[in-house]
Structures are given as C-alpha cells and as structure tokens.
C-alpha cells in the first residue's frame, strides 16, 4: 500500500476548505449572507487546487479540466454576484 504524501497543494486545499466552512457556518448562524460571494470565490480556488492535484497525481487531463471548468463557472457566478450587489 502506497503512503500518501502531504504536499503543498493539499495544504492549500485544506486551508480553503476550512475557510469555506467557517464562512458558511458564520453566515448560517448569524443569517448574514453578505459573505456568500467570498465563499464562492474560495470554493472556486479550492476546486482549482483539486484539479491541479488530480492532474499531478494521475495525469488525468479529463478530471483536471472538468474541475477547472467548474471552478471557472463558480468564479464567474461569484464575480457576477459581487457586481450586482
């Protein structure tokens, strides 16, 4: 069984995941959803990092591109949400 290495991309993914969970919990508890676009941007960055990790780990271009496209779409929605408000 191969050991999983802890790399810098995994660290970034964990940091962004914790930030998303903190902002989501804060928004739910206080019922203040002004930080939702920031949370979407952080989710977008997290998915981008996941796509890079997937490509680096398996050399699977299809999964990496799929996660990259999802990341860009979420980033577009977040920026559009910021522009509307």
Tab-separated table of C-alpha atoms in Angstrom:
chain	number	residue	atom	x	y	z
A	1	UNK	CA	0.000	0.000	0.000
A	2	UNK	CA	1.417	3.348	-1.020
A	3	UNK	CA	1.655	6.131	1.520
A	4	UNK	CA	0.010	9.364	0.566
A	5	UNK	CA	2.384	12.274	0.525
A	6	UNK	CA	1.385	15.568	2.072
A	7	UNK	CA	2.136	18.237	-0.493
A	8	UNK	CA	1.645	21.981	-0.700
A	9	UNK	CA	-1.472	21.649	-2.886
A	10	UNK	CA	-3.156	19.516	-0.231
A	11	UNK	CA	-2.284	22.154	2.366
A	12	UNK	CA	-3.889	24.874	0.226
A	13	UNK	CA	-6.952	22.703	-0.326
A	14	UNK	CA	-7.349	22.157	3.414
A	15	UNK	CA	-6.909	25.855	4.176
A	16	UNK	CA	-9.550	26.871	1.631
A	17	UNK	CA	-11.911	24.133	2.840
A	18	UNK	CA	-11.622	25.334	6.439
A	19	UNK	CA	-12.193	28.948	5.374
A	20	UNK	CA	-15.280	27.957	3.372
A	21	UNK	CA	-16.668	26.025	6.333
A	22	UNK	CA	-16.027	28.943	8.713
A	23	UNK	CA	-17.671	31.500	6.430
A	24	UNK	CA	-20.599	29.148	5.746
A	25	UNK	CA	-21.104	28.485	9.457
A	26	UNK	CA	-20.882	32.193	10.266
A	27	UNK	CA	-23.459	33.005	7.586
A	28	UNK	CA	-25.834	30.298	8.757
A	29	UNK	CA	-25.588	31.164	12.456
A	30	UNK	CA	-25.929	34.929	12.023
A	31	UNK	CA	-28.230	34.700	8.970
A	32	UNK	CA	-25.985	37.296	7.322
A	33	UNK	CA	-25.280	36.174	3.768
A	34	UNK	CA	-23.179	39.138	2.657
A	35	UNK	CA	-20.057	36.954	2.569
A	36	UNK	CA	-21.550	34.438	0.127
A	37	UNK	CA	-19.620	35.761	-2.919
A	38	UNK	CA	-16.361	35.465	-0.947
A	39	UNK	CA	-17.273	31.906	-0.022
A	40	UNK	CA	-17.948	31.115	-3.696
A	41	UNK	CA	-14.559	32.544	-4.680
A	42	UNK	CA	-12.864	30.382	-2.042
A	43	UNK	CA	-14.756	27.308	-3.297
A	44	UNK	CA	-13.621	28.162	-6.820
A	45	UNK	CA	-9.991	28.360	-5.718
A	46	UNK	CA	-10.365	25.110	-3.787
A	47	UNK	CA	-11.723	23.334	-6.884
A	48	UNK	CA	-8.883	24.767	-8.949
A	49	UNK	CA	-6.370	23.324	-6.480
A	50	UNK	CA	-8.219	19.989	-6.538
A	51	UNK	CA	-7.971	19.947	-10.332
A	52	UNK	CA	-4.243	20.636	-10.186
A	53	UNK	CA	-3.756	17.887	-7.597
A	54	UNK	CA	-5.758	15.426	-9.689
A	55	UNK	CA	-3.736	16.201	-12.794
A	56	UNK	CA	-0.471	15.965	-10.865
A	57	UNK	CA	-1.427	12.687	-9.190
A	58	UNK	CA	-2.971	10.709	-12.068
A	59	UNK	CA	-2.017	12.706	-15.133
A	60	UNK	CA	-5.765	12.553	-15.807
A	61	UNK	CA	-6.398	15.512	-18.032
A	62	UNK	CA	-10.154	14.903	-18.229
A	63	UNK	CA	-10.788	15.187	-14.478
A	64	UNK	CA	-8.463	18.172	-14.174
A	65	UNK	CA	-10.203	20.036	-16.986
A	66	UNK	CA	-13.614	19.156	-15.549
A	67	UNK	CA	-12.689	20.608	-12.144
A	68	UNK	CA	-11.115	23.631	-13.827
A	69	UNK	CA	-14.326	24.325	-15.788
A	70	UNK	CA	-16.430	24.031	-12.643
A	71	UNK	CA	-14.013	26.336	-10.857
A	72	UNK	CA	-14.231	28.970	-13.577
A	73	UNK	CA	-18.028	28.796	-13.649
A	74	UNK	CA	-18.280	29.274	-9.879
A	75	UNK	CA	-15.811	32.166	-10.081
A	76	UNK	CA	-17.959	33.751	-12.810
A	77	UNK	CA	-21.081	33.419	-10.665
A	78	UNK	CA	-19.284	34.908	-7.641
A	79	UNK	CA	-17.963	37.893	-9.578
A	80	UNK	CA	-21.380	38.475	-11.123
A	81	UNK	CA	-22.908	38.344	-7.626
A	82	UNK	CA	-20.433	40.964	-6.431
A	83	UNK	CA	-21.188	43.200	-9.422
A	84	UNK	CA	-24.958	43.011	-8.894
A	85	UNK	CA	-24.691	43.970	-5.229
